[in-house]
C-alpha positions as a printed NumPy array, in Angstrom:
array([[ -0.043,   0.108,   0.078],
       [  1.394,   3.533,  -0.96 ],
       [  0.023,   6.844,   0.036],
       [  0.382,  10.21 ,  -1.666],
       [ -0.206,  13.323,   0.414],
       [ -1.051,  16.376,  -1.829],
       [ -0.98 ,  20.003,  -0.436],
       [ -3.487,  22.425,  -1.839],
       [ -2.723,  25.765,  -0.196],
       [ -2.831,  29.434,  -0.841],
       [ -5.021,  32.578,  -0.61 ],
       [ -8.514,  32.894,   0.862],
       [-11.081,  32.292,  -1.83 ],
       [ -8.662,  30.925,  -4.235],
       [-10.693,  28.039,  -5.116],
       [ -8.737,  25.401,  -2.942],
       [-11.982,  23.664,  -1.719],
       [-13.546,  23.461,  -4.993],
       [-10.476,  22.151,  -6.753],
       [-10.08 ,  19.614,  -3.867],
       [-13.513,  18.43 ,  -4.14 ],
       [-13.342,  17.862,  -8.007],
       [ -9.94 ,  16.138,  -7.806],
       [-11.412,  13.682,  -5.25 ],
       [-14.265,  12.669,  -7.738],
       [-11.568,  12.057, -10.354],
       [ -8.946,  10.255,  -8.375],
       [ -8.858,   6.7  ,  -7.022],
       [ -8.981,   6.144,  -3.305],
       [ -8.863,   9.855,  -2.42 ],
       [ -9.719,  11.524,   0.688],
       [ -9.668,  15.368,   1.816],
       [ -8.712,  16.79 ,   4.961],
       [ -9.429,  20.546,   5.467],
       [ -7.524,  22.769,   7.477],
       [-10.665,  24.858,   8.394],
       [-11.781,  21.951,  10.52 ],
       [ -8.985,  22.773,  12.77 ],
       [ -9.702,  26.46 ,  13.709],
       [ -9.844,  27.061,  17.588],
       [-13.29 ,  28.398,  18.915],
       [-13.575,  32.248,  18.643],
       [-12.939,  32.666,  22.418],
       [ -9.586,  31.198,  22.03 ],
       [ -8.539,  33.308,  18.957],
       [ -6.461,  36.355,  19.866],
       [ -7.765,  39.957,  19.291],
       [ -5.396,  42.684,  18.042],
       [ -5.431,  46.321,  19.414],
       [ -7.756,  47.208,  16.314],
       [-10.194,  44.717,  17.719],
       [ -9.581,  42.482,  14.664],
       [ -9.732,  38.558,  15.529],
       [ -6.471,  37.259,  14.329],
       [ -7.675,  34.142,  12.366],
       [ -5.212,  34.253,   9.65 ],
       [ -2.196,  33.055,  11.663],
       [ -1.106,  29.706,  12.724],
       [ -1.968,  30.226,  16.492],
       [ -5.644,  30.38 ,  15.477],
       [ -5.446,  26.625,  14.46 ],
       [ -5.035,  23.382,  16.277],
       [ -1.916,  22.594,  14.076],
       [ -0.844,  19.574,  16.141],
       [ -4.167,  17.931,  15.798],
       [ -4.186,  18.503,  12.094],
       [ -0.679,  16.942,  11.835],
       [ -2.136,  13.983,  13.91 ],
       [ -4.956,  13.553,  11.744],
       [ -2.703,  13.363,   8.596],
       [ -0.301,  10.943,  10.179],
       [ -3.22 ,   8.67 ,  11.246],
       [ -4.764,   8.792,   7.843],
       [ -1.251,   7.774,   6.321],
       [ -1.013,   4.938,   8.746],
       [ -4.348,   3.397,   7.769],
       [ -5.962,   5.179,   4.741],
       [ -8.187,   2.267,   4.118],
       [-10.081,   2.808,   7.384],
       [-10.751,   6.469,   6.897],
       [-13.981,   5.481,   5.037],
       [-12.365,   6.661,   1.654],
       [-14.698,   5.462,  -1.216],
       [-12.765,   3.126,  -3.435],
       [-14.846,   3.8  ,  -6.656],
       [-13.386,   3.336,  -9.913],
       [-12.777,   6.872, -11.341],
       [-12.212,   7.394, -15.084],
       [ -9.239,   6.108, -16.87 ],
       [ -6.993,   4.87 , -14.029],
       [ -5.632,   1.385, -14.016],
       [ -5.883,  -1.594, -11.925],
       [ -2.47 ,  -1.259, -10.457],
       [ -3.634,   1.89 ,  -8.618],
       [ -5.905,   0.07 ,  -6.364],
       [ -3.185,  -0.003,  -3.469],
       [ -2.65 ,   3.659,  -3.9  ],
       [ -4.387,   6.246,  -1.413],
       [ -4.325,   9.739,  -1.996],
       [ -4.848,  12.585,   0.668],
       [ -5.418,  15.989,  -0.444],
       [ -4.968,  18.517,   2.327],
       [ -6.449,  21.88 ,   1.597],
       [ -5.965,  25.117,   3.637],
       [ -4.653,  28.621,   3.631],
       [ -1.654,  27.87 ,   5.929],
       [ -0.146,  24.587,   5.004],
       [  3.655,  25.325,   4.301],
       [  4.619,  27.478,   6.933],
       [  4.346,  24.808,   9.797],
       [  7.654,  22.835,  10.162],
       [  5.943,  19.565,  11.268],
       [  3.795,  19.362,   8.139],
       [  6.57 ,  19.916,   5.698],
       [  7.997,  16.405,   5.812],
       [  4.556,  14.904,   4.863],
       [  3.965,  16.323,   1.388],
       [  4.5  ,  14.665,  -1.787],
       [  3.375,  17.486,  -3.822],
       [  2.647,  21.113,  -2.826],
       [  0.419,  23.477,  -4.783],
       [ -0.331,  27.051,  -3.928],
       [ -3.23 ,  29.202,  -5.466],
       [ -2.589,  32.847,  -5.927],
       [ -4.846,  35.788,  -6.516],
       [ -4.297,  39.482,  -7.319],
       [ -5.42 ,  41.821,  -4.501],
       [ -8.545,  43.186,  -6.157],
       [ -9.908,  39.786,  -7.177],
       [ -9.246,  38.354,  -3.753],
       [-11.099,  40.994,  -1.989],
       [-14.081,  40.839,  -4.43 ],
       [-14.591,  37.128,  -3.811],
       [-14.053,  37.51 ,  -0.161],
       [-16.802,  40.205,   0.06 ],
       [-19.239,  37.708,  -1.471],
       [-18.588,  35.091,   1.191],
       [-20.188,  34.911,   4.675],
       [-17.944,  33.939,   7.586],
       [-18.828,  33.094,  10.993],
       [-17.759,  35.454,  12.862],
       [-18.538,  37.837,  10.03 ],
       [-15.581,  39.967,   8.649],
       [-15.603,  43.417,  10.297],
       [-15.074,  46.578,   8.422],
       [-11.247,  46.825,   7.447],
       [-10.661,  43.162,   8.295],
       [ -9.603,  42.104,   4.784],
       [ -6.998,  45.135,   4.44 ],
       [ -6.077,  45.257,   8.059],
       [ -5.34 ,  41.436,   8.714],
       [ -6.256,  38.84 ,   6.087],
       [ -4.253,  40.336,   3.049],
       [ -1.293,  41.349,   5.078],
       [ -1.023,  37.714,   6.638],
       [ -1.425,  36.321,   3.243],
       [  1.534,  38.387,   1.911],
       [  3.558,  37.555,   4.954],
       [  3.47 ,  33.925,   4.755],
       [  3.698,  33.831,   1.111],
       [  6.955,  35.639,   1.319],
       [  8.242,  33.34 ,   3.984],
       [  7.547,  30.496,   1.6  ],
       [  9.195,  32.277,  -1.428],
       [ 12.277,  32.692,   0.514],
       [ 12.52 ,  29.115,   1.578],
       [ 14.591,  27.911,  -1.377],
       [ 14.376,  24.168,  -0.322],
       [ 10.716,  24.293,  -0.556],
       [  9.269,  22.736,  -3.833],
       [  5.986,  24.68 ,  -4.268],
       [  4.025,  24.856,  -7.629],
       [  2.217,  28.128,  -7.761],
       [ -1.152,  28.148,  -9.532],
       [ -2.968,  31.236, -10.852],
       [ -6.391,  31.323,  -9.191],
       [ -7.824,  33.532, -11.971],
       [ -7.448,  30.911, -14.345],
       [-10.857,  28.669, -14.933],
       [-11.589,  25.858, -12.767],
       [-11.345,  23.426, -15.669],
       [ -7.702,  24.629, -16.617],
       [ -6.582,  24.362, -12.971],
       [ -8.191,  21.129, -12.379],
       [ -6.685,  19.592, -15.535],
       [ -3.285,  20.76 , -14.76 ],
       [ -3.404,  19.567, -11.136],
       [ -4.931,  16.343, -12.238],
       [ -2.41 ,  15.542, -14.734],
       [  0.424,  16.306, -12.423],
       [ -0.898,  14.04 ,  -9.647],
       [ -1.333,  11.084, -12.308],
       [  2.38 ,  11.51 , -13.264],
       [  3.031,  11.281,  -9.552],
       [  0.98 ,   8.111,  -9.18 ],
       [  3.092,   6.646, -11.973],
       [  6.245,   7.369, -10.545],
       [  4.979,   5.618,  -7.321],
       [  4.045,   2.587,  -9.408],
       [  7.458,   2.344, -10.852]])
């Protein structure tokens, strides 16, 4: 049995969850873990001097629990309830390969996670498009006025530049303004190549 752990990270509203769900439907033995499931309750998230809840930082998440969940999945992916349906055009010799897609906005800035990835993707968006998409979404708790410019975007830029400065980190940057079909097609082909390498 072999496992492939795929990171699908990047900007808020960049299309990570949509892409992960579509990939899951196309790939054999594929499961998803979402970083959003590891947010601390609102009472445990720090508030800064402007009254902004600091959600876009690692401290707002139970990262150790997330790492543990991924490691548990890797130990026994077949027991995770993953559906082993036969997706299109994959062959019999992939039956013993399990794929985990981990999607979230802060995947590659937490050291214990970095030894787990087989492939890392990072979705980007320009400021205006990201702000536009964010404004159409409803969050619990809701974004307060100025929150995007005062916290969300600066944190994205901070963590992205940390990533770019880390020369040892192999990351495939994806343009989130491209059509979902184009992004899906690119990442799907790339993962299939990775699966073929595992089989060799």
